């Protein structure tokens, strides 16, 4: 039995570039950087949970070893997005010489797309003037929010959402090393609830394993408070075949069985919506709009019963007309 | 480039040209700069400053530095990583004069080039700060409340500098519209600057020039590259020398001496840069996608914010779909998506980005039949370009509504037609010389021209414009005196409001 006193996300986070799984072409480039002990300014772009921070930290650790914190300035740009922070904090760190024998320092700017335009303007020349003693790693969700001159100064890496089989491999690896029994169905369920976010997937595994070392599909859906796709399909079918009352009853069952709030239900329903065969594509668009609207009313404080009834009634009408 | 002696670890710095001759591309622009530099040999030229405008990585900063090195002049650089308020600029400019007396040999005058890079990132507008405040800030003998922060008064001092400098001044920027400043009054600011500076436009460097540079760099570093690989590499770095060299260094580091086509393809799969000239790749596949599922997965890989998606798709829907019904259907969905986006600022719990991206992505291809085999021609959304007629009119209406203290819709419905009537030559005899209303409401000449129904290309329009500007400058001068007298109070007034009254 392995102990349950540690977060698996932390425990299994790669410490070195060599340990990173997934994003293979990015990793091989990073490995070359680590082997040579040097790299240009980097811009890492991509959705959350795809390994940007992990990659940046692993590279830093590979270059400096365990004492990496001495030569690293980590800044979350969405907390300090102003021009002044760049002109003072970043600039001061960049222009002092590296600690120990290190060839250069590293500034890691997380969420750099939150920097104001003027702050980015100030950043570009610092990047150039101090390139000899300081390297920048910028991470962002949307690269188009980073001004062109900065991109021109960086090697750009685009992190894609992890493919399902990549998440699967990782999950299986963690399960094995933690001695968790995980069948294929359960593994697929974890992949589905995690939406390509590895961090989410590993946490889901740990939560399920905390309840029972033998992780099953049902357990995964139960512990993550997620309705399995076939249950959601049945709701849509009920809307089409059995009419409003039956569909409303089914919806109530789902909420109770899986402990869902109205907005959770809508978000989960939308994730399966595009896979439903008996819907036309334009109908999927119409239902998306409808769900967006109901979701909005719910978070603005609309009554859950009333709003979900409205959802069911509208879906039934749309489905009858196609 | 063989003359590069430095061993800078970053190739883009290592291969920055030291003499003007080594620069590549933009020959016309470079000739213009050289001619202007040579004029400084015989006194002060008519325009004491040049503004170099162009996309990143085409050599704007490099040429200024190369000229200084070549002529053995000092170079004083002030870029956006430093504060550029009125005092900082004054200090930099006067340090040119100080250097002259310190370092030049007897009888020889050593020039300084003053290089202000990234001027489009200077914040603020043309408001001045008082002479005393500048002097106090330079002497470091400043009361804490007096200290100039950020770029306060920087642009006004810049204007002062380029009017009086004895040294050549080079300004550089990417986005000249940003330099004039957004919002009201940019045309006047533009005119006032253009009286003092010459504009030099830089274009993206062409492909054969990029190939020459790539080959030179690789040869010096002892690497080789396959022909097809170079071709591909040049095509993904449209006209950007710095980005090209950056990529070369990355590729070389990983290669075993030769860079092949498959290396480049790998590079592309890892990540390309955003360039404002492209239609973004993927938009066409989005239009050709037949299922919601596929559209969503393309959208997730597009790396575009929902508001960008909405702009692009709504503009292109009207070009690609033929049926009015389909277009209107799409427009309805996009309008909905557009309306929910701002909600994220009020209610963080609502996933407006999620819904907005999904709805807009699905409103492109699957809302109507699209022939899979024909090539789709996509276009840059026109309304994303600044400066069109409707933009102008809405600014104008804003000004009238502020000036009169009425809401925008009455300004538009009641007063706008009245203004048109005042400036209609059939109704009002002295329409042509009557600037009063325009001054009172802080209109720019182009706005005055709009309500007077003047055609921009006509001679009379130009003439009137000059008169108009002359009066504006006179009025501003008067105001500046007032401001200097009571600057403590007035300095807090936001930009723009103090320009005319």
Coordinates of N, CA, C and O in Angstrom, one line a residue, chain B residues 147-226:
Chain B
X147 N 7.7 64.6 -8.3 CA 8.4 63.7 -9.2 C 7.5 63.2 -10.3 O 6.4 62.8 -10.2
X148 N 8.1 63.3 -11.5 CA 7.4 62.9 -12.7 C 7.4 61.4 -12.8 O 8.5 60.7 -12.6
X149 N 6.3 60.7 -12.9 CA 6.3 59.3 -13.0 C 5.9 58.9 -14.4 O 5.4 59.7 -15.2
X150 N 6.3 57.6 -14.8 CA 5.9 57.1 -16.1 C 6.4 58.0 -17.2 O 7.5 58.5 -17.2
X151 N 5.5 58.2 -18.2 CA 5.9 58.9 -19.4 C 5.3 60.3 -19.4 O 5.1 61.0 -20.4
X152 N 5.0 60.9 -18.2 CA 4.3 62.1 -18.1 C 5.0 63.2 -18.9 O 6.2 63.5 -18.7
X153 N 4.3 63.9 -19.8 CA 4.8 65.0 -20.5 C 5.9 64.6 -21.5 O 6.5 65.5 -22.2
X154 N 6.1 63.3 -21.7 CA 7.1 62.9 -22.6 C 6.9 63.3 -24.1 O 7.9 63.8 -24.7
X155 N 5.7 63.2 -24.6 CA 5.5 63.5 -26.0 C 5.7 65.0 -26.3 O 6.2 65.4 -27.3
X156 N 5.2 65.8 -25.3 CA 5.3 67.2 -25.5 C 6.8 67.6 -25.5 O 7.3 68.4 -26.4
X157 N 7.6 67.0 -24.6 CA 9.0 67.3 -24.6 C 9.7 66.8 -25.9 O 10.6 67.4 -26.4
X158 N 9.2 65.7 -26.4 CA 9.8 65.2 -27.6 C 9.6 66.1 -28.7 O 10.5 66.4 -29.6
X159 N 8.4 66.7 -28.8 CA 8.1 67.7 -29.8 C 9.0 68.9 -29.7 O 9.5 69.4 -30.7
X160 N 9.2 69.3 -28.5 CA 10.1 70.4 -28.2 C 11.5 70.1 -28.7 O 12.2 70.8 -29.3
X161 N 11.9 68.8 -28.3 CA 13.3 68.4 -28.7 C 13.5 68.4 -30.2 O 14.5 68.9 -30.7
X162 N 12.5 67.8 -30.9 CA 12.8 67.7 -32.4 C 12.6 69.1 -33.0 O 13.0 69.2 -34.2
X163 N 12.1 70.0 -32.4 CA 12.0 71.4 -32.9 C 13.3 72.1 -32.7 O 13.7 73.0 -33.5
X164 N 14.1 71.8 -31.7 CA 15.2 72.6 -31.3 C 16.6 71.9 -31.3 O 17.6 72.5 -31.1
X165 N 16.6 70.6 -31.5 CA 17.8 69.8 -31.3 C 18.9 70.2 -32.3 O 18.6 70.5 -33.5
X166 N 20.1 70.2 -31.8 CA 21.3 70.3 -32.7 C 21.9 69.0 -33.1 O 22.9 69.0 -33.8
X167 N 21.3 67.9 -32.6 CA 21.8 66.6 -33.0 C 20.7 65.9 -33.7 O 19.5 66.1 -33.5
X168 N 21.1 64.9 -34.6 CA 20.1 64.2 -35.3 C 19.3 63.3 -34.4 O 19.9 62.7 -33.5
X169 N 18.0 63.2 -34.6 CA 17.2 62.4 -33.7 C 16.4 61.4 -34.6 O 15.8 61.7 -35.6
X170 N 16.6 60.1 -34.2 CA 15.8 59.1 -34.9 C 14.8 58.5 -34.0 O 15.1 58.0 -32.9
X171 N 13.6 58.5 -34.5 CA 12.5 57.8 -33.7 C 12.1 56.5 -34.5 O 12.2 56.5 -35.7
X172 N 11.8 55.5 -33.8 CA 11.3 54.3 -34.5 C 10.1 53.7 -33.8 O 10.0 53.8 -32.6
X173 N 9.2 53.1 -34.6 CA 8.1 52.5 -34.1 C 7.5 51.5 -35.1 O 7.8 51.5 -36.2
X174 N 6.6 50.6 -34.5 CA 5.9 49.6 -35.4 C 4.6 50.2 -35.9 O 4.2 50.0 -37.1
X175 N 3.9 50.8 -35.0 CA 2.5 51.1 -35.3 C 2.4 52.6 -35.1 O 2.3 53.2 -34.0
X176 N 2.4 53.3 -36.3 CA 2.5 54.8 -36.2 C 1.2 55.4 -35.7 O 1.2 56.4 -35.0
X177 N 0.1 54.7 -35.9 CA -1.2 55.1 -35.4 C -1.2 55.2 -33.9 O -1.7 56.1 -33.3
X178 N -0.5 54.3 -33.3 CA -0.4 54.3 -31.8 C 0.4 55.4 -31.3 O 0.2 56.0 -30.3
X179 N 1.4 55.8 -32.1 CA 2.2 57.0 -31.8 C 1.4 58.2 -31.8 O 1.5 59.1 -30.9
X180 N 0.7 58.4 -32.8 CA -0.2 59.7 -32.8 C -1.1 59.6 -31.6 O -1.6 60.6 -31.2
X181 N -1.4 58.4 -31.2 CA -2.3 58.3 -30.0 C -3.7 58.0 -30.4 O -4.2 58.6 -31.4
X182 N -4.3 57.2 -29.7 CA -5.7 56.8 -30.0 C -6.6 57.9 -29.5 O -6.2 58.8 -28.8
X183 N -7.9 57.8 -30.0 CA -8.8 58.8 -29.4 C -8.8 60.1 -30.1 O -8.2 60.3 -31.1
X184 N -9.4 61.1 -29.4 CA -9.6 62.4 -30.1 C -8.3 63.1 -30.3 O -7.4 62.9 -29.5
X185 N -8.2 63.8 -31.3 CA -7.1 64.7 -31.5 C -5.9 64.1 -32.2 O -4.9 64.7 -32.3
X186 N -6.0 62.8 -32.6 CA -4.8 62.2 -33.2 C -4.3 62.9 -34.5 O -3.2 62.9 -34.8
X187 N -5.3 63.4 -35.2 CA -4.9 64.0 -36.5 C -4.1 65.3 -36.3 O -3.1 65.5 -37.0
X188 N -4.5 66.0 -35.3 CA -3.7 67.2 -35.0 C -2.3 66.9 -34.5 O -1.4 67.5 -34.9
X189 N -2.3 65.9 -33.6 CA -1.0 65.5 -33.1 C -0.1 65.0 -34.3 O 1.1 65.3 -34.4
X190 N -0.7 64.2 -35.2 CA 0.0 63.8 -36.4 C 0.5 65.0 -37.2 O 1.7 65.0 -37.5
X191 N -0.3 65.9 -37.4 CA 0.1 67.1 -38.3 C 1.2 67.8 -37.6 O 2.2 68.3 -38.2
X192 N 1.1 68.0 -36.3 CA 2.1 68.8 -35.6 C 3.5 68.0 -35.6 O 4.5 68.7 -35.7
X193 N 3.5 66.7 -35.5 CA 4.7 66.0 -35.6 C 5.3 66.0 -37.0 O 6.5 66.2 -37.2
X194 N 4.4 65.8 -38.0 CA 4.9 65.7 -39.3 C 5.5 67.0 -39.9 O 6.2 67.1 -40.8
X195 N 5.2 68.1 -39.2 CA 5.8 69.4 -39.6 C 7.3 69.4 -39.2 O 8.1 70.1 -39.8
X196 N 7.6 68.6 -38.2 CA 9.0 68.6 -37.7 C 9.8 67.3 -38.2 O 11.0 67.3 -38.0
X197 N 9.1 66.3 -38.5 CA 9.8 65.0 -38.8 C 9.5 64.5 -40.2 O 8.4 64.7 -40.7
X198 N 10.4 63.8 -40.8 CA 10.1 63.0 -42.0 C 9.8 61.6 -41.6 O 10.5 61.0 -40.8
X199 N 8.9 61.0 -42.4 CA 8.5 59.7 -42.2 C 9.3 58.8 -43.1 O 9.4 59.1 -44.3
X200 N 9.9 57.7 -42.6 CA 10.6 56.7 -43.5 C 9.9 55.4 -43.3 O 9.9 54.9 -42.1
X201 N 9.3 54.8 -44.3 CA 8.7 53.6 -44.2 C 9.6 52.4 -44.5 O 10.3 52.3 -45.5
X202 N 9.6 51.4 -43.6 CA 10.3 50.1 -43.8 C 9.3 49.1 -44.1 O 8.2 49.0 -43.4
X203 N 9.6 48.2 -45.1 CA 8.7 47.1 -45.4 C 9.3 45.8 -44.9 O 10.5 45.8 -44.5
X204 N 8.5 44.8 -44.9 CA 9.1 43.5 -44.6 C 10.1 43.1 -45.6 O 10.0 43.4 -46.8
X205 N 11.2 42.5 -45.2 CA 12.3 42.2 -46.1 C 11.9 41.0 -47.0 O 11.2 40.1 -46.6
X206 N 12.3 41.1 -48.3 CA 11.8 40.0 -49.2 C 12.6 38.7 -49.1 O 13.7 38.7 -48.4
X207 N 12.0 37.7 -49.7 CA 12.6 36.3 -49.4 C 14.0 36.1 -49.9 O 14.8 35.5 -49.2
X208 N 14.4 36.7 -51.0 CA 15.7 36.4 -51.5 C 16.7 37.1 -50.5 O 17.8 36.6 -50.3
X209 N 16.4 38.2 -50.0 CA 17.3 38.9 -49.0 C 17.4 38.1 -47.7 O 18.4 37.9 -47.2
X210 N 16.2 37.5 -47.3 CA 16.3 36.6 -46.2 C 17.2 35.4 -46.4 O 17.9 35.0 -45.5
X211 N 17.1 34.9 -47.6 CA 18.0 33.7 -47.9 C 19.5 34.1 -47.8 O 20.3 33.3 -47.3
X212 N 19.8 35.3 -48.4 CA 21.2 35.7 -48.3 C 21.7 35.8 -46.8 O 22.7 35.3 -46.5
X213 N 20.8 36.4 -46.0 CA 21.2 36.5 -44.6 C 21.4 35.1 -43.9 O 22.4 34.8 -43.3
X214 N 20.4 34.2 -44.2 CA 20.5 32.9 -43.6 C 21.8 32.2 -44.0 O 22.5 31.6 -43.1
X215 N 22.1 32.2 -45.3 CA 23.3 31.6 -45.7 C 24.6 32.1 -45.1 O 25.5 31.4 -44.7
X216 N 24.6 33.4 -45.0 CA 25.8 34.1 -44.4 C 26.0 33.6 -43.0 O 27.1 33.2 -42.5
X217 N 24.9 33.7 -42.2 CA 25.0 33.4 -40.8 C 25.4 31.9 -40.6 O 26.3 31.6 -39.8
X218 N 24.7 31.0 -41.3 CA 25.0 29.6 -41.2 C 26.5 29.3 -41.6 O 27.2 28.5 -41.0
X219 N 26.9 29.9 -42.7 CA 28.3 29.7 -43.1 C 29.3 30.1 -42.0 O 30.2 29.3 -41.7
X220 N 29.1 31.2 -41.5 CA 30.0 31.7 -40.4 C 30.0 30.8 -39.2 O 31.0 30.6 -38.6
X221 N 28.8 30.2 -38.9 CA 28.7 29.4 -37.7 C 29.1 27.9 -38.1 O 29.1 27.1 -37.2
X222 N 29.4 27.6 -39.3 CA 29.8 26.3 -39.7 C 28.6 25.3 -39.8 O 28.8 24.1 -39.5
X223 N 27.5 25.7 -40.3 CA 26.4 24.8 -40.5 C 26.0 24.9 -42.0 O 26.3 25.8 -42.7
X224 N 25.2 23.9 -42.4 CA 24.7 24.0 -43.8 C 23.2 23.7 -43.7 O 22.6 23.3 -42.7
X225 N 22.5 24.1 -44.8 CA 21.0 23.9 -44.8 C 20.6 23.5 -46.2 O 21.2 23.9 -47.2
X226 N 19.7 22.5 -46.3 CA 19.2 22.1 -47.6 C 18.4 23.2 -48.3 O 17.7 24.0 -47.6

